[in-house]
Each structure stands twice: as C-alpha cells, then as structure tokens.
Amino acid sequence: MPHPPPTSPTLAAAGWHFDNSYARLPEALFTRTMPVPVRDPRCVSLNDPLARDLGLDPDVLRESGAAVFAGNEVPPGAEPLAQAYAGHQFGHFTNLGDGRAILLGEQLTPDGRRFDIQLKGSGRTPYSRNGDGRAALGPMLREYLVSEGMHALGIPTSRSLAVATTGEAVLRERPLPGAVLTRVAASHIRVGTFEYAAALGDTTLLAALLDHAVARHYPDLAHVDEKAAAFLEAVVERQATLIAKWMLVGFVHGVMNTDNMAVSGETIDYGPCAFLDAYDPATTFSSIDRDGRYAYANQPAIAHWNLARLAESLLPLMPGGTEAALDRARGLLDTFPTRFERHWLAGARAKLGLATEEPGDRELFMALLRWMQATGADFTATFADLSSVAAPWCEAWQARLARETASPADARTRRANPVVIPRNHRVEEALTAAEAGDLGPFDRLLAALRSPYESTAANESYRGGPPAGCGPYRTFCGT
Ligand code: AMP
Ligand code: MG
C-alpha cells in the first residue's frame, strides 16, 4: 500500500477528520491509488458554506488548500483509493471504475455526518483504460455550478467543494486548461458498483457491499430480515423521488448509465446535463445521445430500467431460490411507476399552488405542458408566471384555485417554482470567461443560483431564457 506523504501543519489545521470505511471493504472493490501531483496548483473556487458545513475552515483552505484540491498533498488521515465498478452504458455492460477520480476518504463532520471527499480529474488510475485521468477547467466549473444550483433547488445531489487548476494543459479537441474538482457526496456507490460485485460471483463480497451501503444510506434497514429486498425497495423509492424532482425543474441528466446512478438517491456525475429552456419532452442535449435514450421524457423509464439492473445484482442475496427471488424483485420494481407518479403529481400540484387534491389536477397540469410544447414556451419562466399562460387554461386554473381552502396560493407557487436555474447560455458564458482567466461571471452566476426562488434586483438578468436565435443547445461528453 502506498504511504501518504507527510502533511504540513497548516493542512492539519484545516479541520480534516477522515474515516475510511470504504477502504475496509474487500479489496476487490477498489485499488489504493494516489492522486498524481500537478505542476502549479491554484484554487480558483472554494465553497465556503459547504466547507463550514463539513467542519473545515475556509480561511485555512484558501491559504493552503490548493495542494490538497489539486492532489499534490493528501490530508491527514485520508487513505486514497480508486473505486471499481461496472455499468450499463447506453444499454451495454462494461467494466469501468474511477478512471480519473480518487476517493480521499470520508470526512466526519463535527455533528457526526459522513461524506465522501473525492478528487475528479486527479490523474490516471488502474481503471483509466485509454483516458488521461484528467479533466478540463470548463467541465469541472460546469459541474460545480449545476450541482450547487441543484442543491439550492432542494434536489439531492453531490456537491462541489473546490476547483483547482493544475497549470497543465489537457488535450481534447484542442488543448484546454486542466483542473481538479473536489466532490462531496453521501457516497459514490453506484448501481454499477453492485453490478460489479455481482459479476465477480462472490456472494460474501456482495453482502459486504450491501451491508456497507445500508449502514451509510438506510441505517434503519440494518437489522431487517430481508435486507437485500428492503434495500432495493428503499433505492426504488429514493430514485422515484429524485427523478420526479428532476422532471419538475426540467433537468436532463444526459448520461443515465447505471454507473452514473447513486444508490444514495443523490444526483451524481454531471456530464452533458442541462436544463430545458423551451418545453419539449423529446429534448436531449448530449451530442453522444443520438437516439435520445436519455431524453427528458425518458428519464423515469430509464431510472426504472437501471433499477432492474440493481435488482438483478441483488438476486443472489435474496432468499428462497431463483424463482422466489425473481418474484420478490419484480414485485418491488413494479412499484416504481406508481411511486414516481405520486411524487411527480405532488410536485406538480405544488407548482400550481394546490394544497388539496382533486382528480382533475393531473389533467390541468398536462394541459399546461401541452400548451407549453405547442407554443414553445420557456419551462421555468412559465411556472414563474402562470398568469402568462393562455386565457382558457388560466381560467380553469383560477377556478381550481378558488376551491382551495388555504391561502394565499401565490406564496405557495413561489416556493415551488424557481426563477433562477443554471441557464445554459449563462453557464456557457461563465465558463468561456473562466477559461480566459475571468472568474467574475462564474462567481456572479453561482451567487444567483444560491437563491433560486427569490426574485431580486441582483438576479434579474439571470431569470430570462436564451436570446432569440441561439439554436438548439448541445453538450459534449469529451470532458
Ligand atoms: P462518465 O461517463 O464521465 O461518468 O465516465 C465513464 C467512465 O469513463 C468512468 O469510468 C470514468 O472514470 C472514465 N473516464 C472519463 N473520462 C476519463 C479520462 N479523461 N481519463 C480516464 N478515465 C475517464
Ligand atoms: Mg460516471
């Protein structure tokens, strides 16, 4: 095992408090790997509120954190490793693993919570295949903006603690400034991690992974009888909640491969993701998603498909022989559509300002979506100002609101309908400026994203859709 280099006294003062429970799992699940040092580490963005929440001192990190955030120094107590996992990528099974990420360890917060601290873009690992193990500044800042935006929207997600530039170029279509993102997550255990463990055919190892995931994310299930089934059901429920939240803000993940789906129920692996501007359920942004497998409207069905891969992986841990296990797993999987619908409809009602339930509510919401699609209306702006919708719909909505007992409805719609989301054109503008050395637009956009439900003078320019004539937005995976 490689020994971490000695750490400087200032580093120790930052408040790092690591435990490494993943490193205590069977060795087949990871490889101990150190981040590869870079030429000139500089921290270009530090998430002060998140640092404090983790029990870290932002002032110390600003002073001396760049070396850690770039992978040149390892904080005290960390046991760096690259995680092994598999995954279905666009429907095809592949062995993967962290090809450009290193899990430093798990930071224990002063109040006893546990978070993975992971470096993304920190150099080659045993799972890099043909990749360089590196990341470019633009995509890492993009993940930072979108994940912090999602967090502020109340959507479970990995978060971003820092971005450090490396002083080295990464070669994509052209040379780009290299960077490392420090990512914080409940864990990085993926559906694909279970697929990997199941593919090894070692039930003891699979059971150890299950125990670990349950202890971290579903501690109430630690002592139930049918742990694998209970875990599957819990993940089905969390994913149903998560995808409903995505749909209700117009988020398109872009690469919902099973290796990009966390069993914690957090959004992870921001790549070619983007938010809808004009409402069109067939929207894909990713240049590699040619068949629209991961289109906006397909996301619930794809989540369901991915959960079936999780279920298959858990079968060896379900009692009663293959047939009984299959029946049990199928029964649980079949609950996904109903669960999704329930969460989605509850969120849809909230967006319309409805606190009570009536059978016609779903149709009222669907009529609004149809109107948006027919008119090419902006998804976010429409919900932010429902009075802008065509008169017949508004009349039906007002009639429905009149039957609400609690008031006022507009306070409720304001809490459910964000005015600021990470708009594609604003994200691009921020990244272009950052690549040219100006972090101003990035910082201002990030500040606006932190209060998505408030209309203020400061966020006015972040509320609008793209300028006319922008053309369809495209995201690229060569990140
Ligand atoms: P993604 O689609 O970004 O989640 O990545 C899929 C797989 O490719 C993961 O195993 C990544 O670690 C790996 N990967 C992506 N980019 C690189 C890179 N530049 N170098 C090495 N591995 C990479
Ligand atoms: Mg991934």
Coordinates of C-alpha atoms and ligand atoms in Angstrom, one line a residue:
M1 CA 0.0 0.0 0.0
P2 CA 1.4 3.4 -0.9
H3 CA 2.1 5.6 2.1
P4 CA 0.6 9.1 2.0
P5 CA 3.3 11.7 2.1
P6 CA 3.7 13.7 5.3
T7 CA 1.3 16.6 5.7
S8 CA 2.1 20.2 6.6
P9 CA 0.9 21.6 9.9
T10 CA -1.4 24.1 8.2
L11 CA -3.1 21.3 6.4
A12 CA -3.8 19.6 9.7
A13 CA -5.4 22.8 11.0
A14 CA -8.0 22.9 8.2
G15 CA -10.3 20.5 10.1
W16 CA -9.9 17.3 8.2
H17 CA -11.2 14.4 10.1
F18 CA -11.2 11.3 7.9
D19 CA -12.5 7.8 8.4
N20 CA -12.1 5.3 5.6
S21 CA -14.8 2.8 5.9
Y22 CA -14.8 2.0 2.1
A23 CA -11.1 1.1 2.4
R24 CA -12.1 -1.5 4.9
L25 CA -14.3 -3.4 2.4
P26 CA -12.9 -6.4 0.4
E27 CA -10.0 -5.2 -1.8
A28 CA -11.7 -6.3 -5.0
L29 CA -13.9 -3.3 -4.7
F30 CA -11.1 -0.7 -5.1
T31 CA -7.4 -0.1 -5.7
R32 CA -5.3 2.1 -3.4
T33 CA -4.1 4.8 -5.6
M34 CA -2.6 8.2 -5.0
P35 CA -3.6 11.4 -6.9
V36 CA -0.9 12.3 -9.5
P37 CA 0.7 15.7 -8.5
V38 CA 0.3 18.6 -10.9
R39 CA 2.7 21.4 -11.9
D40 CA 1.1 24.5 -10.5
P41 CA -1.9 24.0 -8.2
R42 CA -4.2 27.0 -7.7
C43 CA -7.6 27.1 -6.1
V44 CA -9.9 29.0 -8.3
S45 CA -13.1 28.5 -6.4
L46 CA -13.8 27.4 -2.8
N47 CA -17.3 26.7 -1.5
D48 CA -17.2 28.5 1.9
P49 CA -20.6 27.4 3.2
L50 CA -20.0 23.8 2.2
A51 CA -16.5 23.9 3.8
R52 CA -18.0 25.1 7.1
D53 CA -20.8 22.5 7.0
L54 CA -18.1 19.9 6.7
G55 CA -16.2 21.2 9.7
L56 CA -13.5 22.7 7.6
D57 CA -12.0 26.2 8.0
P58 CA -12.4 28.1 4.7
D59 CA -9.7 30.6 5.6
V60 CA -7.1 27.8 6.2
L61 CA -8.3 26.1 3.0
R62 CA -7.9 29.3 1.0
E63 CA -4.4 29.7 2.4
S64 CA -3.1 26.2 1.9
G65 CA -5.9 24.1 0.4
A66 CA -4.8 24.2 -3.3
A67 CA -2.2 21.5 -2.8
V68 CA -4.9 19.2 -1.5
F69 CA -7.6 20.2 -4.1
A70 CA -5.1 19.6 -6.9
G71 CA -3.9 16.2 -5.4
N72 CA -0.4 17.3 -4.6
E73 CA -0.8 16.7 -0.9
V74 CA -3.0 14.3 0.9
P75 CA -4.8 15.5 4.1
P76 CA -4.0 13.7 7.3
G77 CA -6.0 10.5 7.9
A78 CA -7.0 10.1 4.2
E79 CA -6.5 6.7 2.5
P80 CA -6.8 7.5 -1.2
L81 CA -8.3 4.8 -3.5
A82 CA -10.0 4.4 -6.9
Q83 CA -13.3 2.6 -6.7
A84 CA -14.0 -0.3 -9.0
Y85 CA -17.4 -0.5 -10.6
A86 CA -19.2 -1.7 -13.7
G87 CA -22.2 -0.3 -15.5
H88 CA -24.6 -0.4 -18.4
Q89 CA -23.5 2.4 -20.8
F90 CA -26.3 3.1 -23.3
G91 CA -27.6 -0.4 -22.5
H92 CA -24.3 -2.3 -22.8
F93 CA -22.5 -3.9 -19.8
T94 CA -18.9 -2.7 -19.3
N95 CA -16.3 -2.8 -16.5
L96 CA -15.3 0.7 -15.5
G97 CA -14.0 2.1 -12.2
D98 CA -12.7 5.5 -11.3
G99 CA -10.6 6.3 -14.4
R100 CA -9.9 9.9 -13.3
A101 CA -11.1 10.1 -9.7
I102 CA -9.7 9.4 -6.3
L103 CA -11.7 8.9 -3.2
L104 CA -9.6 10.6 -0.5
G105 CA -11.7 9.2 2.3
E106 CA -14.8 10.1 4.3
Q107 CA -14.9 13.4 6.2
L108 CA -16.7 13.1 9.5
T109 CA -18.4 16.3 10.4
P110 CA -18.4 17.7 14.0
D111 CA -22.1 16.6 14.2
G112 CA -21.3 13.1 13.1
R113 CA -22.3 13.0 9.4
R114 CA -20.1 11.2 6.9
F115 CA -19.2 12.5 3.4
D116 CA -17.1 11.1 0.6
I117 CA -14.4 13.6 -0.4
Q118 CA -13.4 12.8 -4.0
L119 CA -11.0 14.4 -6.4
K120 CA -12.1 14.3 -10.0
G121 CA -9.5 14.8 -12.7
S122 CA -6.7 13.8 -10.4
G123 CA -4.7 11.6 -12.8
R124 CA -4.5 8.1 -14.1
T125 CA -5.7 5.1 -12.1
P126 CA -5.7 1.4 -12.7
Y127 CA -9.2 1.9 -14.3
S128 CA -8.2 4.7 -16.7
R129 CA -8.2 2.5 -19.8
N130 CA -7.1 4.8 -22.6
G131 CA -8.0 8.0 -20.7
D132 CA -5.6 10.6 -19.4
G133 CA -7.2 10.7 -16.0
R134 CA -7.6 14.4 -16.3
A135 CA -10.4 17.0 -16.6
A136 CA -10.6 20.4 -18.2
L137 CA -11.5 23.5 -16.3
G138 CA -14.7 24.2 -18.1
P139 CA -16.5 20.9 -17.4
M140 CA -15.4 21.0 -13.7
L141 CA -16.7 24.5 -13.2
R142 CA -19.8 23.4 -15.0
E143 CA -20.3 20.5 -12.6
Y144 CA -19.7 23.0 -9.7
L145 CA -22.4 25.4 -11.0
V146 CA -25.0 22.8 -11.8
S147 CA -24.6 20.8 -8.7
E148 CA -24.7 23.8 -6.4
G149 CA -27.8 25.0 -8.4
M150 CA -29.5 21.7 -7.9
H151 CA -28.7 21.7 -4.2
A152 CA -30.2 25.2 -3.8
L153 CA -33.3 23.9 -5.7
G154 CA -33.7 21.3 -2.9
I155 CA -32.7 18.4 -5.1
P156 CA -30.5 15.6 -3.6
T157 CA -27.0 15.9 -5.2
S158 CA -23.3 15.5 -4.9
R159 CA -21.7 18.9 -4.2
S160 CA -18.6 20.8 -5.1
L161 CA -16.2 21.9 -2.5
A162 CA -13.5 23.4 -4.7
V163 CA -12.0 23.6 -8.2
A164 CA -8.2 23.9 -8.6
T165 CA -6.4 24.5 -11.8
T166 CA -3.3 22.3 -12.5
G167 CA -1.1 24.6 -14.6
E168 CA -1.1 21.8 -17.1
A169 CA -3.0 21.5 -20.4
V170 CA -5.3 18.6 -21.1
L171 CA -5.6 17.6 -24.7
R172 CA -9.2 17.4 -26.0
E173 CA -10.2 18.6 -29.5
R174 CA -7.7 21.4 -28.6
P175 CA -5.5 22.0 -25.5
L176 CA -7.6 23.2 -22.5
P177 CA -6.6 24.3 -19.0
G178 CA -6.6 21.3 -16.7
A179 CA -8.5 21.3 -13.4
V180 CA -9.5 19.1 -10.5
L181 CA -12.9 19.2 -8.9
T182 CA -13.3 18.2 -5.2
R183 CA -16.6 16.5 -5.0
V184 CA -18.6 15.8 -1.8
A185 CA -21.2 13.1 -1.7
A186 CA -23.1 10.9 0.7
S187 CA -21.2 8.2 -1.1
H188 CA -20.1 7.2 -4.6
I189 CA -21.7 3.8 -4.5
R190 CA -23.4 3.3 -7.8
V191 CA -25.9 0.8 -9.3
G192 CA -22.8 -0.2 -11.2
T193 CA -20.9 -0.9 -8.0
F194 CA -23.4 -3.6 -7.3
E195 CA -23.3 -4.9 -10.9
Y196 CA -19.5 -5.1 -10.5
A197 CA -19.7 -7.0 -7.2
A198 CA -22.4 -9.4 -8.6
A199 CA -20.3 -10.0 -11.8
L200 CA -17.5 -11.2 -9.6
G201 CA -19.8 -14.0 -8.4
D202 CA -18.7 -13.7 -4.8
T203 CA -21.7 -13.6 -2.6
T204 CA -19.7 -12.7 0.5
L205 CA -18.3 -9.6 -1.2
L206 CA -21.7 -8.6 -2.5
A207 CA -23.2 -9.0 1.0
A208 CA -20.4 -6.8 2.4
L209 CA -21.1 -4.1 -0.1
L210 CA -24.8 -4.3 0.8
D211 CA -24.1 -4.0 4.5
H212 CA -21.9 -1.0 3.8
A213 CA -24.5 0.7 1.6
V214 CA -27.3 0.0 4.1
A215 CA -25.2 1.3 7.0
R216 CA -24.5 4.5 5.2
H217 CA -27.7 5.3 3.5
Y218 CA -30.5 3.2 5.0
P219 CA -29.4 2.6 8.6
D220 CA -33.0 1.7 9.7
L221 CA -32.7 -1.4 7.5
A222 CA -29.5 -2.7 9.1
H223 CA -31.4 -5.4 11.1
V224 CA -34.4 -6.2 8.9
D225 CA -34.9 -9.8 7.8
E226 CA -34.8 -9.4 4.0
K227 CA -32.1 -6.8 3.8
A228 CA -31.5 -7.0 0.1
A229 CA -35.2 -6.7 -0.8
A230 CA -35.6 -3.8 1.7
F231 CA -32.6 -2.1 0.3
L232 CA -33.9 -2.4 -3.3
E233 CA -37.3 -1.0 -2.2
A234 CA -35.6 1.9 -0.5
V235 CA -33.5 2.7 -3.5
V236 CA -36.5 2.4 -5.8
E237 CA -38.3 5.0 -3.5
R238 CA -35.4 7.4 -3.4
Q239 CA -34.9 7.3 -7.2
A240 CA -38.6 7.8 -7.7
T241 CA -38.4 10.9 -5.6
L242 CA -35.2 12.1 -7.3
I243 CA -36.4 11.7 -10.9
A244 CA -39.7 13.4 -10.1
K245 CA -37.7 16.4 -8.8
W246 CA -35.6 16.4 -11.9
M247 CA -38.7 16.4 -14.1
L248 CA -40.3 19.2 -12.2
V249 CA -37.4 21.6 -12.8
G250 CA -36.7 20.5 -16.3
F251 CA -33.4 18.8 -15.6
V252 CA -31.9 16.4 -18.2
H253 CA -29.1 14.4 -16.8
G254 CA -27.8 13.3 -20.2
V255 CA -25.9 10.1 -19.3
M256 CA -28.1 8.0 -17.1
N257 CA -25.9 4.9 -17.4
T258 CA -26.1 2.6 -14.4
D259 CA -22.6 3.7 -13.3
N260 CA -24.0 7.3 -13.0
M261 CA -26.8 6.4 -10.7
A262 CA -26.1 6.5 -6.9
V263 CA -27.8 4.1 -4.5
S264 CA -27.9 7.0 -2.0
G265 CA -30.5 8.7 -4.2
E266 CA -28.3 11.7 -5.0
T267 CA -27.8 13.1 -8.4
I268 CA -24.2 12.3 -9.5
D269 CA -21.8 12.5 -12.4
Y270 CA -22.7 15.8 -14.1
G271 CA -21.5 15.5 -17.6
P272 CA -23.6 16.6 -20.6
C273 CA -26.5 17.6 -18.4
A274 CA -28.6 20.7 -19.0
F275 CA -31.9 22.3 -18.1
L276 CA -34.8 22.7 -20.5
D277 CA -35.4 26.2 -21.9
A278 CA -38.4 25.8 -24.2
Y279 CA -40.5 22.8 -23.1
D280 CA -40.1 19.8 -25.4
P281 CA -40.3 16.3 -23.8
A282 CA -38.0 14.9 -26.5
T283 CA -35.1 17.2 -25.6
T284 CA -31.6 15.7 -25.4
F285 CA -28.6 18.0 -25.1
S286 CA -25.8 15.5 -25.2
S287 CA -24.0 15.1 -28.6
I288 CA -23.4 11.4 -27.9
D289 CA -27.1 10.6 -27.2
R290 CA -28.1 10.2 -30.8
D291 CA -31.1 8.0 -30.3
G292 CA -32.5 10.1 -27.4
R293 CA -32.2 7.3 -25.0
Y294 CA -31.7 9.8 -22.2
A295 CA -34.2 12.4 -23.4
Y296 CA -36.1 14.4 -20.8
A297 CA -39.3 12.4 -21.1
N298 CA -37.4 9.1 -21.0
Q299 CA -35.8 9.6 -17.6
P300 CA -38.4 7.9 -15.4
A301 CA -38.4 4.8 -17.7
I302 CA -34.6 4.7 -17.8
A303 CA -34.4 5.0 -14.0
H304 CA -36.8 2.1 -13.8
W305 CA -34.6 0.1 -16.2
N306 CA -31.5 0.9 -14.2
L307 CA -33.2 -0.2 -11.0
A308 CA -33.9 -3.5 -12.7
R309 CA -30.1 -3.9 -13.1
L310 CA -29.7 -3.2 -9.4
A311 CA -32.4 -5.8 -8.7
E312 CA -30.6 -8.4 -10.8
S313 CA -27.4 -7.7 -9.0
L314 CA -29.1 -8.3 -5.6
L315 CA -30.8 -11.6 -6.6
P316 CA -28.0 -13.8 -5.0
L317 CA -28.8 -12.1 -1.7
M318 CA -32.5 -12.8 -1.8
P319 CA -33.7 -15.9 -0.1
G320 CA -35.8 -18.8 -1.3
G321 CA -34.1 -19.8 -4.6
T322 CA -34.1 -18.1 -8.0
E323 CA -37.8 -18.1 -8.8
A324 CA -38.8 -16.7 -5.4
A325 CA -36.1 -14.1 -5.6
L326 CA -37.2 -13.0 -9.1
D327 CA -40.8 -12.7 -8.0
R328 CA -39.8 -10.6 -5.0
A329 CA -37.5 -8.4 -7.1
R330 CA -40.1 -8.0 -9.8
G331 CA -42.8 -7.1 -7.3
L332 CA -40.6 -4.3 -5.9
L333 CA -39.5 -3.0 -9.2
D334 CA -43.1 -2.8 -10.4
T335 CA -43.8 -0.2 -7.7
F336 CA -41.5 2.3 -9.4
P337 CA -44.1 3.9 -11.8
T338 CA -46.7 4.4 -9.1
R339 CA -44.1 5.8 -6.7
F340 CA -42.8 8.1 -9.4
E341 CA -46.3 9.3 -10.3
R342 CA -47.2 10.0 -6.7
H343 CA -44.1 12.2 -6.1
W344 CA -44.4 13.8 -9.5
L345 CA -48.0 14.7 -9.1
A346 CA -47.5 16.0 -5.6
G347 CA -44.8 18.3 -7.0
A348 CA -47.0 19.2 -10.0
R349 CA -49.7 20.3 -7.6
A350 CA -47.3 22.4 -5.6
K351 CA -46.2 24.1 -8.8
L352 CA -49.8 25.1 -9.5
G353 CA -50.2 26.3 -5.9
L354 CA -52.6 23.5 -5.0
A355 CA -52.5 22.3 -1.4
T356 CA -55.5 20.0 -1.8
E357 CA -56.0 17.1 -4.2
E358 CA -58.7 16.8 -6.9
P359 CA -58.9 14.1 -9.6
G360 CA -58.7 16.7 -12.4
D361 CA -55.3 18.1 -11.2
R362 CA -53.2 15.8 -13.3
E363 CA -55.1 16.8 -16.5
L364 CA -54.8 20.5 -15.6
F365 CA -51.1 20.1 -15.3
M366 CA -50.9 18.1 -18.6
A367 CA -52.9 20.7 -20.4
L368 CA -50.3 23.3 -19.3
L369 CA -47.5 21.1 -20.6
R370 CA -49.3 20.7 -23.9
W371 CA -49.7 24.4 -24.2
M372 CA -46.0 24.9 -23.5
Q373 CA -45.0 22.4 -26.1
A374 CA -47.3 23.8 -28.7
T375 CA -46.2 27.4 -28.1
G376 CA -42.5 26.6 -27.4
A377 CA -42.9 28.4 -24.0
D378 CA -40.0 28.5 -21.6
F379 CA -40.5 25.9 -18.9
T380 CA -39.1 27.8 -16.0
A381 CA -40.4 31.2 -16.9
T382 CA -43.9 29.8 -17.5
F383 CA -44.1 28.3 -14.0
A384 CA -42.6 31.5 -12.5
D385 CA -45.5 33.5 -14.1
L386 CA -48.5 31.2 -14.6
S387 CA -50.7 34.2 -15.4
S388 CA -48.8 34.4 -18.7
V389 CA -50.4 31.2 -19.9
A390 CA -53.3 31.3 -22.5
A391 CA -56.6 32.6 -21.1
P392 CA -58.7 29.3 -21.3
W393 CA -56.0 27.5 -19.2
C394 CA -55.7 30.4 -16.7
E395 CA -59.5 30.4 -16.3
A396 CA -59.5 26.7 -15.5
W397 CA -56.6 27.2 -13.1
Q398 CA -58.2 30.1 -11.3
A399 CA -61.5 28.1 -11.0
R400 CA -59.4 25.3 -9.4
L401 CA -57.6 27.7 -7.1
A402 CA -60.9 29.1 -6.0
R403 CA -61.7 25.7 -4.4
E404 CA -58.5 25.8 -2.3
T405 CA -59.1 26.4 1.3
A406 CA -55.7 27.6 2.4
S407 CA -54.4 30.9 1.0
P408 CA -52.6 32.6 -0.5
A409 CA -51.7 30.3 -3.4
D410 CA -49.1 32.6 -4.9
A411 CA -46.9 32.2 -1.9
R412 CA -47.1 28.5 -2.5
T413 CA -46.3 28.7 -6.2
R414 CA -43.3 31.0 -5.4
R415 CA -41.9 28.3 -3.1
A416 CA -42.3 25.6 -5.8
N417 CA -41.3 27.4 -8.9
P418 CA -37.7 28.6 -9.2
V419 CA -36.9 31.9 -11.0
V420 CA -33.2 31.1 -11.4
I421 CA -31.8 27.9 -12.7
P422 CA -28.4 27.2 -14.3
R423 CA -29.5 28.5 -17.7
N424 CA -27.4 27.0 -20.5
H425 CA -26.4 30.3 -22.1
R426 CA -25.4 31.8 -18.7
V427 CA -23.4 28.7 -17.8
E428 CA -21.6 28.8 -21.2
E429 CA -20.8 32.5 -20.8
A430 CA -19.4 31.9 -17.3
L431 CA -17.2 29.0 -18.5
T432 CA -15.9 30.9 -21.5
A433 CA -14.9 33.8 -19.3
A434 CA -13.3 31.5 -16.8
E435 CA -11.2 29.8 -19.5
A436 CA -9.9 33.2 -20.4
G437 CA -9.0 33.9 -16.8
D438 CA -12.0 35.9 -15.6
L439 CA -13.9 34.2 -12.8
G440 CA -16.3 37.2 -12.3
P441 CA -19.2 35.8 -14.4
F442 CA -18.8 32.4 -12.7
D443 CA -18.9 33.9 -9.2
R444 CA -21.9 36.1 -10.0
L445 CA -23.9 33.2 -11.6
L446 CA -23.1 31.0 -8.6
A447 CA -24.3 33.7 -6.2
A448 CA -27.6 34.0 -8.2
L449 CA -28.1 30.2 -8.2
R450 CA -27.9 30.1 -4.5
S451 CA -31.3 31.8 -4.1
P452 CA -33.4 30.2 -6.9
Y453 CA -36.8 31.0 -5.5
E454 CA -36.3 34.8 -4.9
S455 CA -36.8 37.5 -7.4
T456 CA -34.3 40.2 -6.6
A457 CA -32.8 43.1 -8.5
A458 CA -29.5 41.2 -8.4
N459 CA -30.8 38.1 -10.1
E460 CA -33.0 39.8 -12.7
S461 CA -30.6 39.2 -15.6
Y462 CA -30.3 35.5 -14.7
R463 CA -34.0 34.8 -15.0
G464 CA -34.6 35.1 -18.7
G465 CA -34.3 32.4 -21.3
P466 CA -31.7 32.3 -24.1
P467 CA -31.5 35.2 -26.5
A468 CA -33.6 34.6 -29.7
G469 CA -31.7 32.8 -32.5
C470 CA -29.5 30.8 -30.2
G471 CA -30.3 27.5 -31.8
P472 CA -30.6 24.2 -30.0
Y473 CA -28.1 23.8 -27.1
R474 CA -25.6 21.0 -27.3
T475 CA -23.4 19.5 -24.6
F476 CA -20.3 17.4 -25.2
C477 CA -19.0 14.4 -23.4
G478 CA -15.3 14.9 -24.2
T479 CA -15.0 16.3 -20.8
Ligands
AMP1 P1 -18.6 9.3 -17.2 O1 -19.5 9.0 -18.4 O2 -18.0 10.7 -17.3 O3 -19.3 9.0 -16.0 O4 -17.3 8.3 -17.3 C1 -17.4 7.0 -17.7 C2 -16.1 6.3 -17.3 O5 -15.0 6.8 -18.1 C3 -15.7 6.3 -15.9 O6 -15.1 5.1 -15.5 C4 -14.7 7.4 -15.9 O7 -13.8 7.3 -14.8 C5 -14.0 7.2 -17.2 N1 -13.4 8.4 -17.7 C6 -14.0 9.6 -18.2 N2 -13.1 10.5 -18.6 C7 -11.8 9.9 -18.4 C8 -10.5 10.4 -18.5 N3 -10.2 11.6 -19.1 N4 -9.5 9.5 -18.2 C9 -9.7 8.3 -17.7 N5 -11.0 7.8 -17.5 C10 -12.0 8.6 -17.8
MG2 MG -19.6 8.4 -14.4

